[in-house]
GROMACS .gro file of C-alpha atoms in nm:
model
  248
    1MET     CA    1   0.173 -18.520  -9.545
    2PRO     CA    2  -0.168 -18.600  -9.432
    3GLU     CA    3  -0.230 -18.905  -9.210
    4LEU     CA    4  -0.332 -19.250  -9.367
    5SER     CA    5  -0.556 -19.463  -9.361
    6LEU     CA    6  -0.624 -19.859  -9.395
    7SER     CA    7  -0.969 -19.835  -9.508
    8ALA     CA    8  -1.152 -20.158  -9.408
    9GLY     CA    9  -1.242 -20.174  -9.813
   10SER     CA   10  -0.962 -20.219  -9.967
   11VAL     CA   11  -0.889 -20.565  -9.673
   12LEU     CA   12  -1.253 -20.715  -9.655
   13ASP     CA   13  -1.083 -21.084  -9.641
   14LEU     CA   14  -0.953 -20.965  -9.335
   15ALA     CA   15  -1.127 -20.979  -8.971
   16PRO     CA   16  -1.159 -20.617  -8.807
   17ALA     CA   17  -0.884 -20.628  -8.582
   18ASP     CA   18  -0.677 -20.808  -8.861
   19VAL     CA   19  -0.664 -20.480  -9.015
   20VAL     CA   20  -0.528 -20.239  -8.772
   21GLU     CA   21  -0.266 -20.489  -8.747
   22CYS     CA   22  -0.238 -20.477  -9.086
   23ALA     CA   23  -0.185 -20.087  -9.075
   24ALA     CA   24   0.026 -20.084  -8.855
   25ALA     CA   25   0.252 -20.330  -9.053
   26ALA     CA   26   0.202 -20.179  -9.355
   27GLY     CA   27   0.266 -19.813  -9.231
   28TYR     CA   28  -0.044 -19.673  -9.234
   29ASP     CA   29  -0.075 -19.360  -8.902
   30LEU     CA   30  -0.430 -19.477  -8.901
   31ALA     CA   31  -0.703 -19.789  -8.990
   32GLY     CA   32  -1.074 -19.782  -9.017
   33VAL     CA   33  -1.256 -20.076  -8.958
   34ARG     CA   34  -1.666 -20.235  -9.102
   35LEU     CA   35  -1.857 -20.372  -8.812
   36ALA     CA   36  -2.085 -20.658  -8.882
   37ASP     CA   37  -2.177 -20.783  -8.562
   38PRO     CA   38  -2.004 -20.474  -8.305
   39ARG     CA   39  -2.087 -20.518  -7.978
   40ARG     CA   40  -1.885 -20.920  -8.033
   41GLU     CA   41  -1.612 -20.757  -8.298
   42ALA     CA   42  -1.543 -20.471  -8.085
   43PRO     CA   43  -1.347 -20.627  -7.784
   44ALA     CA   44  -1.078 -20.746  -8.013
   45VAL     CA   45  -1.016 -20.439  -8.261
   46ALA     CA   46  -0.971 -20.262  -7.926
   47ALA     CA   47  -0.696 -20.485  -7.825
   48ALA     CA   48  -0.537 -20.476  -8.136
   49LEU     CA   49  -0.563 -20.090  -8.096
   50ALA     CA   50  -0.381 -20.059  -7.811
   51ARG     CA   51  -0.104 -20.321  -7.892
   52THR     CA   52  -0.012 -20.122  -8.236
   53GLY     CA   53  -0.098 -19.801  -8.086
   54LEU     CA   54  -0.276 -19.663  -8.386
   55GLY     CA   55  -0.566 -19.450  -8.469
   56LEU     CA   56  -0.901 -19.565  -8.564
   57LEU     CA   57  -1.019 -19.312  -8.790
   58ASP     CA   58  -1.365 -19.408  -8.864
   59VAL     CA   59  -1.608 -19.792  -8.822
   60GLU     CA   60  -1.826 -19.861  -9.067
   61VAL     CA   61  -2.112 -19.824  -9.202
   62VAL     CA   62  -2.442 -19.709  -9.136
   63ARG     CA   63  -2.687 -19.745  -9.367
   64LEU     CA   64  -2.982 -19.551  -9.285
   65GLY     CA   65  -3.318 -19.694  -9.440
   66PRO     CA   66  -3.666 -19.517  -9.398
   67ALA     CA   67  -3.824 -19.609  -9.040
   68PRO     CA   68  -3.683 -19.493  -8.722
   69LEU     CA   69  -3.287 -19.571  -8.598
   70THR     CA   70  -3.269 -19.931  -8.513
   71ASP     CA   71  -3.045 -20.149  -8.244
   72HIS     CA   72  -2.801 -20.228  -8.513
   73HIS     CA   73  -2.719 -19.814  -8.529
   74ARG     CA   74  -2.715 -19.810  -8.226
   75ALA     CA   75  -2.451 -20.076  -8.152
   76LEU     CA   76  -2.204 -19.948  -8.460
   77ALA     CA   77  -2.218 -19.601  -8.296
   78ASP     CA   78  -2.115 -19.715  -7.950
   79ALA     CA   79  -1.860 -19.941  -8.113
   80ALA     CA   80  -1.677 -19.606  -8.251
   81ALA     CA   81  -1.713 -19.416  -7.915
   82THR     CA   82  -1.549 -19.684  -7.683
   83LEU     CA   83  -1.329 -19.722  -7.963
   84GLY     CA   84  -1.254 -19.361  -7.986
   85ALA     CA   85  -1.316 -19.368  -8.399
   86ARG     CA   86  -1.274 -19.014  -8.535
   87PHE     CA   87  -1.587 -19.089  -8.723
   88LEU     CA   88  -1.909 -19.299  -8.814
   89LEU     CA   89  -1.926 -19.385  -9.170
   90THR     CA   90  -2.318 -19.311  -9.257
   91VAL     CA   91  -2.486 -19.346  -9.589
   92ALA     CA   92  -2.870 -19.261  -9.643
   93ASP     CA   93  -3.035 -19.552  -9.883
   94HIS     CA   94  -3.308 -19.327  -9.890
   95ASP     CA   95  -3.394 -18.972 -10.027
   96ASP     CA   96  -3.599 -18.808  -9.804
   97GLU     CA   97  -3.380 -18.512  -9.669
   98ALA     CA   98  -3.611 -18.427  -9.392
   99LEU     CA   99  -3.613 -18.791  -9.250
  100ALA     CA  100  -3.214 -18.828  -9.337
  101VAL     CA  101  -3.174 -18.520  -9.118
  102GLU     CA  102  -3.379 -18.664  -8.841
  103GLN     CA  103  -3.137 -18.943  -8.836
  104VAL     CA  104  -2.822 -18.821  -8.851
  105THR     CA  105  -2.928 -18.579  -8.538
  106ALA     CA  106  -3.052 -18.900  -8.341
  107LEU     CA  107  -2.751 -19.027  -8.431
  108ILE     CA  108  -2.520 -18.676  -8.326
  109ASP     CA  109  -2.712 -18.715  -7.987
  110HIS     CA  110  -2.631 -19.057  -7.965
  111LEU     CA  111  -2.281 -18.983  -7.941
  112ARG     CA  112  -2.301 -18.672  -7.789
  113SER     CA  113  -2.055 -18.767  -7.496
  114SER     CA  114  -1.826 -18.867  -7.694
  115ASP     CA  115  -1.568 -18.696  -7.971
  116THR     CA  116  -1.701 -18.929  -8.248
  117ARG     CA  117  -1.814 -18.768  -8.532
  118VAL     CA  118  -2.091 -18.880  -8.757
  119ALA     CA  119  -1.964 -18.801  -9.156
  120LEU     CA  120  -2.250 -18.904  -9.413
  121GLU     CA  121  -2.096 -19.023  -9.782
  122SER     CA  122  -2.262 -18.924 -10.069
  123MET     CA  123  -2.307 -19.173 -10.419
  124ALA     CA  124  -2.475 -19.192 -10.717
  125PHE     CA  125  -2.684 -19.551 -10.614
  126THR     CA  126  -2.781 -19.394 -10.245
  127GLY     CA  127  -3.043 -19.121 -10.133
  128LEU     CA  128  -2.761 -18.863 -10.116
  129ARG     CA  129  -2.682 -18.918 -10.467
  130ARG     CA  130  -2.443 -18.571 -10.479
  131ARG     CA  131  -2.179 -18.388 -10.260
  132ALA     CA  132  -2.442 -18.096 -10.229
  133ASP     CA  133  -2.688 -18.330 -10.109
  134ALA     CA  134  -2.510 -18.465  -9.802
  135GLU     CA  135  -2.367 -18.117  -9.746
  136ARG     CA  136  -2.706 -17.971  -9.685
  137VAL     CA  137  -2.800 -18.270  -9.466
  138ALA     CA  138  -2.487 -18.229  -9.275
  139ARG     CA  139  -2.520 -17.896  -9.212
  140ALA     CA  140  -2.879 -17.926  -9.083
  141ALA     CA  141  -2.769 -18.190  -8.806
  142GLY     CA  142  -2.453 -18.081  -8.732
  143ALA     CA  143  -2.272 -18.346  -8.918
  144ARG     CA  144  -1.953 -18.379  -9.158
  145VAL     CA  145  -1.932 -18.536  -9.489
  146LEU     CA  146  -1.642 -18.777  -9.641
  147LEU     CA  147  -1.540 -18.727 -10.025
  148ASP     CA  148  -1.483 -19.040 -10.219
  149PRO     CA  149  -1.350 -18.894 -10.516
  150LEU     CA  150  -1.513 -19.206 -10.700
  151HIS     CA  151  -1.804 -19.098 -10.681
  152LEU     CA  152  -1.794 -18.789 -10.703
  153HIS     CA  153  -1.691 -18.811 -11.032
  154ARG     CA  154  -1.946 -19.101 -11.137
  155ALA     CA  155  -2.235 -18.815 -10.978
  156GLY     CA  156  -2.076 -18.554 -11.216
  157ASP     CA  157  -2.002 -18.337 -10.877
  158ASP     CA  158  -1.668 -18.129 -10.981
  159LEU     CA  159  -1.349 -18.322 -10.859
  160GLY     CA  160  -1.193 -17.911 -10.836
  161ALA     CA  161  -1.467 -17.756 -10.620
  162PRO     CA  162  -1.314 -17.629 -10.245
  163ALA     CA  163  -1.362 -17.841 -10.010
  164SER     CA  164  -1.630 -17.683  -9.773
  165GLU     CA  165  -1.669 -17.666  -9.349
  166VAL     CA  166  -1.830 -17.988  -9.356
  167VAL     CA  167  -1.583 -18.231  -9.490
  168GLY     CA  168  -1.419 -18.434  -9.215
  169TYR     CA  169  -1.185 -18.652  -9.398
  170ALA     CA  170  -1.158 -18.759  -9.747
  171GLN     CA  171  -1.068 -19.162  -9.904
  172LEU     CA  172  -0.878 -19.144 -10.161
  173THR     CA  173  -0.897 -19.400 -10.483
  174ASP     CA  174  -0.934 -19.435 -10.879
  175ALA     CA  175  -1.083 -19.574 -11.181
  176PRO     CA  176  -1.088 -19.581 -11.522
  177ASP     CA  177  -1.204 -19.208 -11.652
  178ALA     CA  178  -1.507 -19.395 -11.885
  179SER     CA  179  -1.821 -19.493 -11.734
  180PRO     CA  180  -1.856 -19.852 -11.644
  181GLY     CA  181  -2.212 -19.815 -11.733
  182THR     CA  182  -2.483 -19.829 -11.565
  183ASP     CA  183  -2.391 -20.046 -11.258
  184LEU     CA  184  -2.184 -19.792 -11.053
  185ALA     CA  185  -2.211 -19.982 -10.729
  186HIS     CA  186  -2.030 -20.288 -10.866
  187GLU     CA  187  -1.788 -20.050 -10.970
  188ALA     CA  188  -1.741 -19.916 -10.604
  189ARG     CA  189  -1.686 -20.252 -10.487
  190HIS     CA  190  -1.506 -20.442 -10.713
  191LEU     CA  191  -1.299 -20.293 -10.977
  192ARG     CA  192  -1.116 -20.004 -10.883
  193LEU     CA  193  -0.791 -19.914 -10.887
  194PRO     CA  194  -0.469 -19.846 -10.684
  195PRO     CA  195  -0.439 -19.424 -10.646
  196GLY     CA  196  -0.249 -19.221 -10.912
  197GLN     CA  197  -0.341 -19.605 -11.145
  198GLY     CA  198  -0.645 -19.514 -11.308
  199GLY     CA  199  -0.824 -19.160 -11.506
  200LEU     CA  200  -0.971 -18.978 -11.202
  201ASP     CA  201  -0.827 -18.622 -11.179
  202LEU     CA  202  -0.652 -18.705 -10.810
  203ASP     CA  203  -0.413 -18.388 -10.802
  204ARG     CA  204  -0.694 -18.151 -10.877
  205PHE     CA  205  -0.891 -18.353 -10.627
  206LEU     CA  206  -0.620 -18.296 -10.378
  207THR     CA  207  -0.597 -17.944 -10.384
  208THR     CA  208  -0.878 -17.882 -10.328
  209LEU     CA  209  -0.775 -18.038  -9.962
  210PRO     CA  210  -0.666 -17.913  -9.623
  211ALA     CA  211  -0.346 -18.020  -9.634
  212ASP     CA  212  -0.379 -18.230  -9.288
  213LEU     CA  213  -0.740 -18.347  -9.377
  214PRO     CA  214  -0.667 -18.773  -9.282
  215LEU     CA  215  -0.739 -18.986  -9.595
  216SER     CA  216  -0.852 -19.297  -9.605
  217VAL     CA  217  -0.739 -19.549  -9.889
  218GLU     CA  218  -0.959 -19.735 -10.010
  219VAL     CA  219  -0.963 -19.973 -10.307
  220GLN     CA  220  -1.194 -20.242 -10.351
  221SER     CA  221  -1.025 -20.468 -10.672
  222ASP     CA  222  -1.164 -20.796 -10.699
  223ALA     CA  223  -0.822 -20.782 -10.862
  224LEU     CA  224  -0.630 -20.748 -10.664
  225LEU     CA  225  -0.776 -21.007 -10.392
  226GLU     CA  226  -0.548 -21.191 -10.576
  227THR     CA  227  -0.228 -21.015 -10.322
  228ALA     CA  228  -0.233 -21.137  -9.945
  229PRO     CA  229  -0.414 -20.864  -9.826
  230HIS     CA  230  -0.051 -20.748  -9.597
  231GLU     CA  231   0.133 -20.670  -9.915
  232ARG     CA  232  -0.178 -20.520 -10.056
  233ALA     CA  233  -0.189 -20.286  -9.810
  234ALA     CA  234   0.205 -20.203  -9.888
  235THR     CA  235   0.096 -20.179 -10.228
  236LEU     CA  236  -0.164 -19.967 -10.197
  237LEU     CA  237   0.017 -19.725  -9.981
  238ALA     CA  238   0.314 -19.677 -10.178
  239ALA     CA  239   0.070 -19.578 -10.474
  240THR     CA  240  -0.115 -19.295 -10.229
  241ARG     CA  241   0.275 -19.166 -10.109
  242THR     CA  242   0.398 -19.119 -10.480
  243VAL     CA  243   0.038 -18.938 -10.573
  244LEU     CA  244   0.074 -18.712 -10.256
  245THR     CA  245   0.426 -18.617 -10.286
  246ARG     CA  246   0.285 -18.410 -10.597
  247ARG     CA  247   0.117 -18.224 -10.425
  248SER     CA  248   0.417 -18.148 -10.223
   0.00000   0.00000   0.00000
């Protein structure tokens, strides 16, 4: 079974350091954190990683706008490197592909002395809408991509397309198969379902991925916010393992 990470998005009601503690208590192999104030929050995350022995899969999220990298972008990259994160999750909020390559290359240069890789995520409501868009930029800049089956499905991408050499990791989530309408961002941030409880063809998606590719469990769900974070994390881990047993 691949390494499983508790995504920050699944427990946004927790502080970043508490996400690490929650992931460890629930039995995940890794955790991911979303840092609003990386310089202030990183030390507590580092302490939690040391206490639990957990690894850090990713730090979120660099949002690239139509301007040069900002101090906040660089602070996120510095935190990811210092914390030993495998990936710095990055999203392009503009559709200038040449600029995106330039920005991602600058991030990679900033991280040159670390083992942290930049990972681009495509979403139908961002500048890199399709998987192919993210992969073009990743290849040109020397980055990786993150695959999310919900975003792929809503953008019209084939969940059964083979994983390319630039895929760094993937997320596991679910959602009703029927389109939610035009507000895809709202669905992604509020209406996700635990893996295996929706209409996405996760079995087909998983067959395209290397067996050892890390998986981040990301289920941003207003309905699940009614349960305590630790209970939610455990429920999502159990659902994920059930889906994964069908692949083995």
